[in-house]
Coordinates of C-alpha atoms in Angstrom, one line a residue:
M1 CA -57.2 -219.7 72.5
D2 CA -60.0 -221.5 70.7
F3 CA -58.3 -224.8 71.0
R4 CA -57.4 -224.3 74.6
L5 CA -61.1 -223.5 75.3
K6 CA -62.1 -226.8 73.5
V7 CA -59.6 -228.8 75.6
F8 CA -60.8 -227.1 78.8
C9 CA -64.5 -227.6 78.1
S10 CA -63.9 -231.2 77.1
A11 CA -62.1 -231.9 80.4
A12 CA -64.7 -230.0 82.4
L13 CA -67.6 -231.8 80.7
H14 CA -66.2 -235.3 81.4
N15 CA -64.2 -234.6 84.5
S16 CA -61.3 -236.3 82.8
F17 CA -58.0 -235.2 81.1
T18 CA -57.9 -238.6 79.5
K19 CA -61.3 -238.2 77.9
A20 CA -60.3 -234.6 76.8
A21 CA -57.2 -236.0 75.1
Q22 CA -59.3 -238.6 73.2
L23 CA -61.9 -236.1 72.1
N24 CA -59.3 -233.6 70.8
F25 CA -56.9 -236.2 69.4
I26 CA -53.9 -235.1 71.5
T27 CA -52.0 -236.8 74.3
Q28 CA -52.9 -236.4 78.0
P29 CA -49.6 -234.4 78.7
A30 CA -50.7 -232.0 75.9
V31 CA -54.1 -231.6 77.7
T32 CA -52.2 -230.8 81.0
K33 CA -50.0 -228.3 79.1
N34 CA -53.0 -226.5 77.6
I35 CA -54.8 -226.3 80.9
K36 CA -51.7 -225.1 82.8
E37 CA -51.2 -222.4 80.1
L38 CA -54.8 -221.3 80.5
E39 CA -54.5 -221.2 84.3
S40 CA -51.3 -219.2 84.0
E41 CA -53.0 -216.6 81.8
L42 CA -56.0 -216.4 84.1
G43 CA -54.0 -216.5 87.3
V44 CA -56.2 -219.1 89.0
S45 CA -56.6 -222.9 89.2
L46 CA -59.4 -224.3 87.1
F47 CA -59.3 -227.9 88.3
E48 CA -58.5 -229.9 91.3
R49 CA -57.6 -233.6 91.2
K50 CA -59.7 -236.2 93.0
N51 CA -58.4 -239.7 92.6
A52 CA -58.7 -240.5 88.9
R53 CA -61.1 -237.6 88.2
V54 CA -60.7 -233.9 88.0
E55 CA -63.3 -231.4 89.2
L56 CA -63.8 -227.7 88.5
T57 CA -62.8 -225.2 91.1
Q58 CA -65.2 -222.4 91.9
A59 CA -63.2 -220.2 89.4
G60 CA -63.3 -223.1 86.9
K61 CA -67.1 -223.3 87.1
V62 CA -67.4 -219.6 86.4
Y63 CA -65.0 -219.8 83.5
Y64 CA -66.7 -222.9 82.1
E65 CA -70.0 -221.1 81.8
Y66 CA -68.5 -218.3 79.7
A67 CA -66.1 -220.7 77.7
Q68 CA -69.2 -222.6 76.5
Q69 CA -70.8 -219.4 75.2
L70 CA -67.5 -218.3 73.5
L71 CA -67.2 -221.7 71.7
K72 CA -70.8 -221.6 70.7
M73 CA -70.3 -218.1 69.3
Y74 CA -67.2 -219.2 67.4
D75 CA -69.1 -222.1 65.9
E76 CA -71.9 -219.8 64.8
A77 CA -69.5 -217.4 63.3
Q78 CA -67.7 -220.2 61.4
F79 CA -71.1 -221.5 60.2
K80 CA -72.1 -218.1 58.9
V81 CA -68.8 -217.9 56.9
D82 CA -69.2 -221.4 55.6
K83 CA -72.8 -220.6 54.6
L84 CA -71.5 -217.7 52.4
R85 CA -68.9 -220.1 50.9
G86 CA -71.5 -222.8 50.3
S87 CA -69.4 -225.3 52.1
F88 CA -69.9 -226.6 55.7
N89 CA -67.5 -228.2 58.2
G90 CA -67.8 -228.9 61.9
K91 CA -69.7 -231.4 64.1
L92 CA -73.3 -232.5 64.3
N93 CA -73.7 -233.6 68.0
I94 CA -77.1 -235.1 68.5
G95 CA -79.0 -237.5 70.7
A96 CA -81.9 -239.8 69.9
S97 CA -84.2 -242.1 71.8
T98 CA -84.2 -245.7 70.8
T99 CA -86.8 -245.9 68.1
I100 CA -85.8 -242.8 66.3
G101 CA -82.1 -243.4 66.7
Q102 CA -82.2 -247.0 65.4
Y103 CA -85.0 -247.0 62.8
I104 CA -85.4 -243.4 61.4
L105 CA -82.3 -241.3 61.7
P106 CA -79.6 -243.6 60.2
K107 CA -80.7 -243.3 56.6
L108 CA -81.2 -239.5 56.9
L109 CA -77.8 -239.1 58.5
A110 CA -76.1 -241.1 55.7
D111 CA -77.8 -238.9 53.1
F112 CA -76.9 -235.8 55.1
H113 CA -73.3 -236.9 55.2
K114 CA -73.2 -237.4 51.4
E115 CA -74.4 -233.8 51.0
Y116 CA -72.2 -232.3 53.7
P117 CA -69.1 -234.7 53.8
D118 CA -67.0 -232.3 56.0
I119 CA -69.5 -232.4 58.9
A120 CA -68.6 -235.0 61.4
I121 CA -71.6 -236.8 62.9
Q122 CA -71.9 -238.0 66.5
M123 CA -75.1 -239.5 67.9
L124 CA -75.9 -240.6 71.4
N125 CA -78.6 -243.3 71.8
A126 CA -80.5 -243.1 75.1
N127 CA -84.1 -243.0 76.4
T128 CA -86.1 -239.8 76.3
E129 CA -85.4 -238.8 79.9
E130 CA -81.6 -239.1 79.4
I131 CA -81.7 -237.2 76.1
E132 CA -83.4 -234.3 77.8
K133 CA -80.8 -234.3 80.6
E134 CA -77.9 -234.4 78.0
L135 CA -79.3 -231.3 76.4
Q136 CA -79.6 -229.5 79.7
D137 CA -76.0 -230.4 80.5
N138 CA -74.9 -229.1 77.1
K139 CA -73.5 -232.5 76.1
I140 CA -75.5 -232.5 72.9
D141 CA -77.0 -229.7 70.7
L142 CA -80.2 -231.4 69.4
G143 CA -82.3 -234.3 70.5
F144 CA -84.9 -236.5 68.8
I145 CA -87.3 -238.1 71.3
E146 CA -90.5 -240.2 71.5
G147 CA -92.2 -238.3 74.2
H148 CA -91.4 -235.3 76.4
S149 CA -91.7 -234.1 80.0
G150 CA -92.4 -230.5 79.1
K151 CA -89.3 -229.1 80.7
S152 CA -89.4 -225.3 80.6
S153 CA -85.8 -224.9 79.6
L154 CA -86.3 -227.0 76.4
R155 CA -88.2 -226.3 73.2
Y156 CA -90.1 -229.2 71.6
E157 CA -90.9 -229.4 67.9
V158 CA -93.2 -232.1 66.3
I159 CA -91.3 -233.8 63.5
M160 CA -93.5 -236.8 62.5
D161 CA -96.3 -239.2 63.5
D162 CA -96.0 -242.7 65.0
E163 CA -98.3 -245.4 66.2
I164 CA -97.7 -247.9 69.0
V165 CA -99.0 -251.4 68.1
A166 CA -99.3 -254.6 69.9
V167 CA -97.1 -257.4 68.4
V168 CA -96.4 -261.1 68.9
H169 CA -93.8 -263.4 67.4
K170 CA -94.9 -265.9 64.7
N171 CA -94.3 -268.7 67.3
H172 CA -96.8 -267.2 69.7
P173 CA -100.1 -269.0 70.2
L174 CA -101.9 -265.7 69.5
Y175 CA -100.3 -265.3 66.1
K176 CA -103.4 -266.6 64.3
K177 CA -105.7 -264.4 66.3
E178 CA -107.0 -261.2 64.9
E179 CA -108.3 -259.5 68.1
I180 CA -107.7 -260.1 71.8
S181 CA -108.5 -258.7 75.2
I182 CA -105.6 -257.3 77.1
K183 CA -106.5 -259.2 80.2
E184 CA -104.5 -262.3 81.1
Q185 CA -101.8 -261.7 78.6
D186 CA -98.0 -261.8 79.3
F187 CA -96.0 -258.7 78.4
V188 CA -92.4 -257.5 77.9
L189 CA -92.1 -253.7 78.0
R190 CA -89.5 -251.0 77.8
E191 CA -87.6 -249.8 80.8
N192 CA -88.6 -246.9 83.1
G193 CA -87.7 -243.6 81.6
S194 CA -88.5 -244.7 78.1
G195 CA -90.8 -242.4 76.1
S196 CA -92.6 -245.4 74.7
L197 CA -93.4 -246.7 78.2
D198 CA -94.6 -243.3 79.3
I199 CA -97.0 -243.1 76.4
I200 CA -98.4 -246.6 77.2
V201 CA -98.7 -245.9 80.9
D202 CA -100.6 -242.7 80.2
F203 CA -103.0 -244.4 77.7
F204 CA -103.8 -247.2 80.2
S205 CA -104.3 -244.7 83.0
K206 CA -106.8 -242.8 81.0
N207 CA -108.6 -246.1 80.4
N208 CA -108.7 -247.1 84.0
I209 CA -106.0 -249.8 83.6
R210 CA -103.0 -249.9 85.9
V211 CA -99.8 -251.1 84.3
K212 CA -98.7 -252.7 87.6
D213 CA -101.8 -255.0 87.3
L214 CA -100.6 -256.4 83.9
N215 CA -98.6 -259.6 83.9
I216 CA -95.2 -258.0 83.0
H217 CA -92.4 -260.6 82.6
A218 CA -89.6 -258.2 81.8
Q219 CA -88.7 -254.6 81.1
L220 CA -85.8 -254.2 78.7
G221 CA -83.7 -251.3 77.6
S222 CA -84.0 -251.5 73.8
T223 CA -86.5 -252.4 71.1
E224 CA -84.1 -255.0 69.6
S225 CA -83.8 -256.9 72.9
I226 CA -87.6 -256.9 73.2
K227 CA -87.9 -258.4 69.7
T228 CA -85.5 -261.1 70.5
F229 CA -87.3 -261.8 73.8
L230 CA -90.5 -262.2 71.9
E231 CA -88.9 -264.9 69.8
Y232 CA -88.2 -267.0 72.8
S233 CA -91.2 -266.4 75.0
N234 CA -95.0 -266.3 74.8
C235 CA -95.1 -262.6 75.6
M236 CA -96.5 -259.8 73.6
S237 CA -95.3 -256.2 73.5
F238 CA -96.2 -252.7 72.4
L239 CA -93.7 -251.2 69.9
S240 CA -93.5 -248.4 67.4
V241 CA -94.7 -249.5 64.0
H242 CA -91.5 -247.9 62.6
A243 CA -89.4 -250.3 64.7
V244 CA -91.1 -253.5 63.5
R245 CA -91.7 -252.6 59.8
N246 CA -89.2 -255.2 58.4
E247 CA -90.4 -258.0 60.7
L248 CA -94.0 -257.3 59.8
L249 CA -93.2 -257.5 56.1
A250 CA -91.3 -260.8 56.7
G251 CA -94.1 -262.3 58.7
I252 CA -91.8 -262.7 61.8
L253 CA -94.0 -260.4 63.9
K254 CA -97.7 -259.7 63.6
V255 CA -99.8 -256.8 64.8
I256 CA -102.7 -258.0 67.0
D257 CA -105.7 -255.8 67.4
V258 CA -106.3 -255.3 71.1
E259 CA -109.8 -254.4 72.3
D260 CA -110.1 -250.6 72.9
F261 CA -106.4 -250.1 72.3
S262 CA -105.1 -247.3 69.9
I263 CA -102.1 -245.2 70.6
K264 CA -101.0 -242.6 68.1
R265 CA -98.2 -240.2 69.1
K266 CA -95.8 -237.6 67.8
F267 CA -92.0 -237.7 67.6
N268 CA -90.3 -234.5 68.7
A269 CA -87.1 -232.7 68.1
V270 CA -85.9 -230.9 71.2
Y271 CA -83.3 -228.3 71.8
M272 CA -82.5 -225.5 74.4
H273 CA -84.5 -222.3 74.3
G274 CA -82.6 -219.4 72.9
N275 CA -80.6 -219.0 69.8
F276 CA -80.9 -222.3 67.9
D277 CA -78.7 -222.1 64.8
G278 CA -75.7 -223.5 63.0
I279 CA -75.2 -227.1 62.0
P280 CA -77.9 -228.5 64.4
K281 CA -80.5 -226.3 62.7
L282 CA -79.1 -227.2 59.3
F283 CA -79.8 -230.9 60.0
L284 CA -83.2 -230.3 61.5
D285 CA -84.2 -228.4 58.4
Y286 CA -82.8 -231.2 56.3
F287 CA -84.8 -233.7 58.3
H288 CA -88.1 -231.8 57.6
T289 CA -87.3 -231.6 53.9
H290 CA -86.3 -235.3 53.4
K291 CA -88.4 -237.2 56.0
N292 CA -90.9 -238.1 53.3
K293 CA -88.2 -240.5 51.8
L294 CA -88.4 -242.7 54.9

């Protein structure tokens, strides 16, 4: 029954028997067989087909809500038993916004995997807004984000400090400057929905500066794309000091002091209110214990 529930929840979550087959390492006909057997036991149809997608029926929606809870309880029970044995297996399903996902978590995840080799790791990279939505949709169990919107269904936990700095590429005319005014500069910033952009907008707003009045040449969806953009333009940007550490050491980028500009922020872990336990909590505890190695 546990495997059927996994297959059912996978299909329900992604509206696809094909995706459910991929996630559970079985064929699509095997997915159909498991769903039909489950429907036969329940005496109702759980899905209806709509072109290439499948959608839950009303009965399917009701069953999905309880199936998720059953699988979560099964995972928690397995975790408790594994804890007694001193050996863990299962899946760590997390999401992280760009800066944390690219520049902070990979090393800790690698170390975590060495200590718990039987735990499979899956990480989604997206902006803060999308990570919060993935949590609310039960697609991930734990998120790491750069800002937060204070959603009442989510719990936020500060995990470490960060600073947003103004940077230019070594080819920029301002590279030899030590301090500048923000006026009449050209910028490339992160996309709407980014935690970094939200922090910057909030700072400027408190200092009577409207972001729309800045000369913004582009808004890009990742820090790496911004760093490349800086190389081929005379723009500057505001990025996490964690994200540019290597470039600063190599002299490729430089932090420019901007008059009356200072943004310090907190990175947060985020998860659903309620019983937060199992492998996600195991990793969050590991993060707190080992973050000083970063």
